[in-house]
Amino acid sequence: MPADAIDPSAEMTFLEHLEEFRSRVIVSLITVGFFMLISLSFGKPIERILRLPLDLSTNVLLASLIDKINGPSASFFGFLAITLRASASSVNATLMKLSPLSGITTYLKVSMTFGALLASPVVLYQVWAFIMPALTSREKKVLLPLFFIILFFFFGGALFAFFIVVPVVFDFSAQLYPSMINNWDIEQYFNFILQLLLGFGIAFELPIAMAFLAWIGAIDTNGFQEKRGLATIGIFVLSAFLTPSDPGSMLLMAVPLILLYELGIFFAYLLERPRGYS
């Protein structure tokens, strides 16, 4: 039997497929429900985690990163770290419940989100176990590493948004009209954070999308390289709209996306070569 063939003994009838699909959906739903109940029991710690961007300062994070890389010293970088810490300040904002049900709906929504997140390994395993019998051994060798790579970039983008982008946006919003009191609706606050984490998680899949386009032959490495200038302009325009107007905040978003674009070119090059591209 060829190495990339499907084992005939693994074939099932339509009803058997339907029954297996049903059982795996039930297992996934039970797992999500279980972790939702666990999350409901830890509502306060989860709330403190999601409030973290209000207390975080990007300046403190950058200063800590400089200390890790360069070490505390009397150099320019040491002075920069001290300056960043001195200018750090948390966002002075109060979260409010603007309707009788906003606290309950937010509590349930956050618990559902964290429950789904905690249950995701089991759910993803159920998906993988369902489709695995239909894959050839060659496809399994490709898809399994690709699956973990996609997860890595998604969670990398979400963490970058949570620890870098969200504090910057909150700080800018709080200081935009300093004479006004920052009373924010708790439901909109959590919705904003969750949407931003999801958006950055998807945006950080850029190298994977570029590699896929190269693999199917839609565009080659030379095409990506020729459009590098337009891509860079587009990234800076997008960053200018999504971040405060100061250059530092814009660079926090633009630089990672530019680096991801270059990484996407490298991935595209790796996938082109077996298909005979130059």
Coordinates of C-alpha atoms in Angstrom, one line a residue:
M1 CA 0.0 0.0 0.0
P2 CA 1.4 3.5 -0.9
A3 CA 2.5 5.6 2.0
D4 CA -0.1 8.3 1.1
A5 CA -3.0 5.9 0.7
I6 CA -6.0 5.7 3.0
D7 CA -6.6 2.5 4.9
P8 CA -9.7 0.8 3.5
S9 CA -10.4 -0.8 6.8
A10 CA -10.9 2.7 8.3
E11 CA -13.9 3.4 5.9
M12 CA -17.3 3.7 7.5
T13 CA -20.8 4.0 6.3
F14 CA -22.8 7.2 6.3
L15 CA -24.7 6.3 9.4
E16 CA -21.5 5.3 11.2
H17 CA -20.0 8.7 10.2
L18 CA -23.1 10.4 11.5
E19 CA -23.0 8.5 14.8
E20 CA -19.4 9.4 15.3
F21 CA -20.0 13.0 14.5
R22 CA -22.9 13.1 17.0
S23 CA -20.8 11.5 19.8
R24 CA -17.9 13.9 19.3
V25 CA -20.2 16.9 19.3
I26 CA -21.8 15.7 22.5
V27 CA -18.3 15.2 24.1
S28 CA -17.3 18.7 23.0
L29 CA -20.5 20.4 24.3
I30 CA -20.2 18.6 27.7
T31 CA -16.6 19.7 28.0
V32 CA -17.4 23.3 27.2
G33 CA -20.3 23.2 29.7
F34 CA -18.1 21.8 32.4
F35 CA -15.4 24.4 31.9
M36 CA -18.1 27.1 31.8
L37 CA -19.3 26.0 35.2
I38 CA -15.7 26.1 36.4
S39 CA -15.3 29.6 35.0
L40 CA -18.4 30.8 36.8
S41 CA -16.9 29.7 40.0
F42 CA -13.8 31.8 39.3
G43 CA -15.6 34.9 38.1
K44 CA -13.7 37.4 40.3
P45 CA -10.2 36.2 39.3
I46 CA -11.2 36.3 35.7
E47 CA -12.6 39.8 36.1
R48 CA -9.2 40.9 37.6
I49 CA -7.4 39.4 34.6
L50 CA -9.6 41.3 32.2
R51 CA -9.2 44.5 34.2
L52 CA -5.4 44.1 33.9
P53 CA -5.1 46.4 30.8
L54 CA -6.5 49.3 32.9
D55 CA -3.5 48.9 35.3
L56 CA -0.9 48.0 32.8
S57 CA 1.5 50.6 31.4
T58 CA 3.2 49.8 28.1
N59 CA 6.1 51.9 29.3
V60 CA 6.7 49.6 32.2
L61 CA 6.6 46.6 29.9
L62 CA 9.1 48.1 27.5
A63 CA 11.4 49.1 30.4
S64 CA 11.3 45.5 31.7
L65 CA 12.1 44.2 28.3
I66 CA 15.1 46.5 28.0
D67 CA 16.3 45.3 31.4
K68 CA 16.0 41.7 30.3
I69 CA 17.9 42.3 27.1
N70 CA 20.5 44.9 28.1
G71 CA 20.5 44.6 31.9
P72 CA 20.4 47.6 34.3
S73 CA 23.3 49.8 33.4
A74 CA 24.4 53.4 33.1
S75 CA 24.1 53.2 29.3
F76 CA 21.6 54.9 27.0
F77 CA 19.3 51.9 27.2
G78 CA 19.4 52.0 31.0
F79 CA 18.5 55.7 31.0
L80 CA 15.7 54.9 28.6
A81 CA 14.3 52.3 30.9
I82 CA 14.3 54.7 33.8
T83 CA 12.6 57.3 31.8
L84 CA 9.9 54.9 30.6
R85 CA 9.1 53.9 34.2
A86 CA 9.1 57.5 35.4
S87 CA 6.5 58.4 32.7
A88 CA 4.3 55.3 33.4
S89 CA 0.8 55.7 34.6
S90 CA -2.3 53.5 34.8
V91 CA -5.6 54.4 33.2
N92 CA -7.8 56.3 35.6
A93 CA -11.2 54.8 34.6
T94 CA -14.2 53.4 36.4
L95 CA -16.2 50.5 35.1
M96 CA -20.0 50.9 35.5
K97 CA -23.1 48.8 35.0
L98 CA -25.5 50.9 33.0
S99 CA -28.4 48.5 33.1
P100 CA -29.8 46.0 35.6
L101 CA -28.7 43.1 33.5
S102 CA -25.4 44.3 32.2
G103 CA -23.5 42.8 35.1
I104 CA -25.2 39.4 34.6
T105 CA -24.8 39.3 30.9
T106 CA -21.1 40.3 31.1
Y107 CA -20.5 37.7 33.8
L108 CA -22.1 35.0 31.7
K109 CA -20.4 36.1 28.5
V110 CA -16.9 36.2 30.1
S111 CA -17.5 32.8 31.7
M112 CA -18.6 31.3 28.4
T113 CA -15.6 32.7 26.6
F114 CA -13.1 31.4 29.2
G115 CA -15.0 28.1 29.3
A116 CA -14.7 27.7 25.5
L117 CA -11.0 28.7 25.7
L118 CA -10.2 26.1 28.4
A119 CA -12.2 23.4 26.6
S120 CA -10.6 24.2 23.2
P121 CA -7.9 21.5 23.5
V122 CA -10.5 18.8 23.9
V123 CA -12.8 20.3 21.2
L124 CA -9.9 20.5 18.7
Y125 CA -8.9 17.0 19.5
Q126 CA -12.4 15.8 18.7
V127 CA -12.3 17.6 15.4
W128 CA -8.9 16.1 14.6
A129 CA -10.0 12.6 15.6
F130 CA -13.1 12.9 13.4
I131 CA -11.2 13.9 10.2
M132 CA -8.0 11.9 10.8
P133 CA -9.2 8.6 9.3
A134 CA -10.0 10.4 6.0
L135 CA -6.4 11.8 5.7
T136 CA -3.5 10.1 4.1
S137 CA -0.3 9.7 6.1
R138 CA 1.3 12.5 4.1
E139 CA -1.6 14.9 4.8
K140 CA -1.3 14.0 8.5
K141 CA 2.4 14.9 8.6
V142 CA 1.6 18.3 7.0
L143 CA -1.6 19.2 8.8
L144 CA -0.6 18.4 12.4
P145 CA 2.4 20.8 12.5
L146 CA 0.4 23.4 10.6
F147 CA -2.3 23.2 13.2
F148 CA 0.1 24.0 16.0
I149 CA 1.7 26.8 14.0
I150 CA -1.7 28.4 13.4
L151 CA -2.5 28.2 17.2
F152 CA 0.9 29.7 18.0
F153 CA 0.4 32.7 15.8
F154 CA -3.2 33.2 16.9
F155 CA -2.4 33.2 20.6
G156 CA 0.7 35.3 19.9
G157 CA -1.4 38.0 18.4
A158 CA -4.0 37.8 21.2
L159 CA -1.3 38.2 23.9
F160 CA 0.3 41.0 22.0
A161 CA -3.0 42.8 21.8
F162 CA -3.8 42.2 25.5
F163 CA -0.4 43.3 26.9
I164 CA 0.6 46.0 24.4
V165 CA -2.2 47.3 22.2
V166 CA -5.1 47.4 24.7
P167 CA -3.2 49.4 27.4
V168 CA -2.0 51.9 24.8
V169 CA -5.6 52.4 23.4
F170 CA -7.0 52.7 26.9
D171 CA -4.4 55.3 27.9
F172 CA -5.0 57.3 24.7
S173 CA -8.8 57.2 25.2
A174 CA -8.5 58.2 28.9
Q175 CA -6.3 61.2 28.1
L176 CA -8.0 62.4 24.9
Y177 CA -10.4 64.7 26.9
P178 CA -8.7 65.1 30.3
S179 CA -11.5 67.3 31.7
M180 CA -14.0 64.4 31.3
I181 CA -14.6 61.6 33.8
N182 CA -13.8 58.1 32.4
N183 CA -16.9 56.0 33.3
W184 CA -16.9 53.1 30.9
D185 CA -19.7 50.5 30.5
I186 CA -18.5 47.2 31.7
E187 CA -20.3 45.3 29.0
Q188 CA -18.8 47.4 26.2
Y189 CA -15.4 47.2 27.9
F190 CA -15.3 43.4 27.9
N191 CA -16.7 43.3 24.4
F192 CA -14.0 45.6 23.2
I193 CA -11.2 43.5 24.7
L194 CA -12.6 40.2 23.4
Q195 CA -13.1 41.7 19.9
L196 CA -9.6 43.2 19.9
L197 CA -8.0 39.9 21.0
L198 CA -9.8 38.0 18.3
G199 CA -8.9 40.6 15.6
F200 CA -5.2 40.6 16.4
G201 CA -5.2 36.8 16.7
I202 CA -6.6 36.6 13.1
A203 CA -4.3 39.4 11.9
F204 CA -1.2 37.5 13.1
E205 CA -2.2 34.6 10.8
L206 CA -0.8 36.8 7.9
P207 CA 2.2 34.6 7.3
I208 CA 0.1 31.5 7.1
A209 CA -2.3 33.1 4.6
M210 CA 0.6 34.3 2.5
A211 CA 2.2 30.8 2.5
F212 CA -1.2 29.3 1.5
L213 CA -1.6 31.7 -1.4
A214 CA 1.9 30.7 -2.6
W215 CA 1.2 27.0 -2.2
I216 CA -1.9 27.1 -4.4
G217 CA -0.1 29.3 -6.9
A218 CA -2.2 32.4 -6.5
I219 CA 1.0 34.6 -6.0
D220 CA 4.7 33.8 -5.8
T221 CA 7.5 35.2 -3.7
N222 CA 8.4 37.7 -6.3
G223 CA 4.9 39.0 -6.3
F224 CA 5.0 39.5 -2.5
Q225 CA 8.4 41.2 -2.7
E226 CA 7.2 43.5 -5.5
K227 CA 4.1 44.5 -3.4
R228 CA 6.2 45.0 -0.2
G229 CA 6.0 48.8 -0.6
L230 CA 2.3 48.9 -0.9
A231 CA 1.9 46.4 1.9
T232 CA 4.1 48.6 4.2
I233 CA 2.0 51.7 3.4
G234 CA -1.2 49.8 4.0
I235 CA 0.1 48.5 7.4
F236 CA 1.1 52.0 8.5
V237 CA -2.3 53.5 7.4
L238 CA -4.1 50.7 9.3
S239 CA -1.9 51.3 12.3
A240 CA -2.5 55.0 12.2
F241 CA -6.3 54.4 12.4
L242 CA -6.2 51.7 15.1
T243 CA -3.7 53.4 17.5
P244 CA -3.1 56.8 19.0
S245 CA -1.6 59.5 16.8
D246 CA 1.8 59.5 18.4
P247 CA 4.6 57.6 16.4
G248 CA 5.4 55.2 19.3
S249 CA 2.0 53.7 19.5
M250 CA 1.7 53.4 15.8
L251 CA 5.0 51.5 15.6
L252 CA 3.8 49.1 18.3
M253 CA 1.4 47.8 15.7
A254 CA 3.1 48.5 12.4
V255 CA 6.5 46.9 13.2
P256 CA 5.1 43.4 14.2
L257 CA 2.9 43.3 11.1
I258 CA 5.8 44.3 8.8
L259 CA 7.9 41.6 10.4
L260 CA 5.1 39.1 9.9
Y261 CA 4.8 40.1 6.2
E262 CA 8.5 39.4 5.8
L263 CA 8.1 36.1 7.6
G264 CA 5.2 35.3 5.2
I265 CA 7.5 35.9 2.3
F266 CA 10.0 33.4 3.8
F267 CA 7.2 30.8 4.3
A268 CA 6.0 31.4 0.7
Y269 CA 9.5 30.7 -0.5
L270 CA 9.7 27.4 1.4
L271 CA 6.4 26.2 -0.1
E272 CA 7.2 27.4 -3.6
R273 CA 10.4 25.4 -4.1
P274 CA 8.8 21.9 -4.3
R275 CA 6.3 23.2 -6.9
G276 CA 9.0 24.4 -9.2
Y277 CA 8.8 28.2 -8.7
S278 CA 11.9 30.2 -9.1

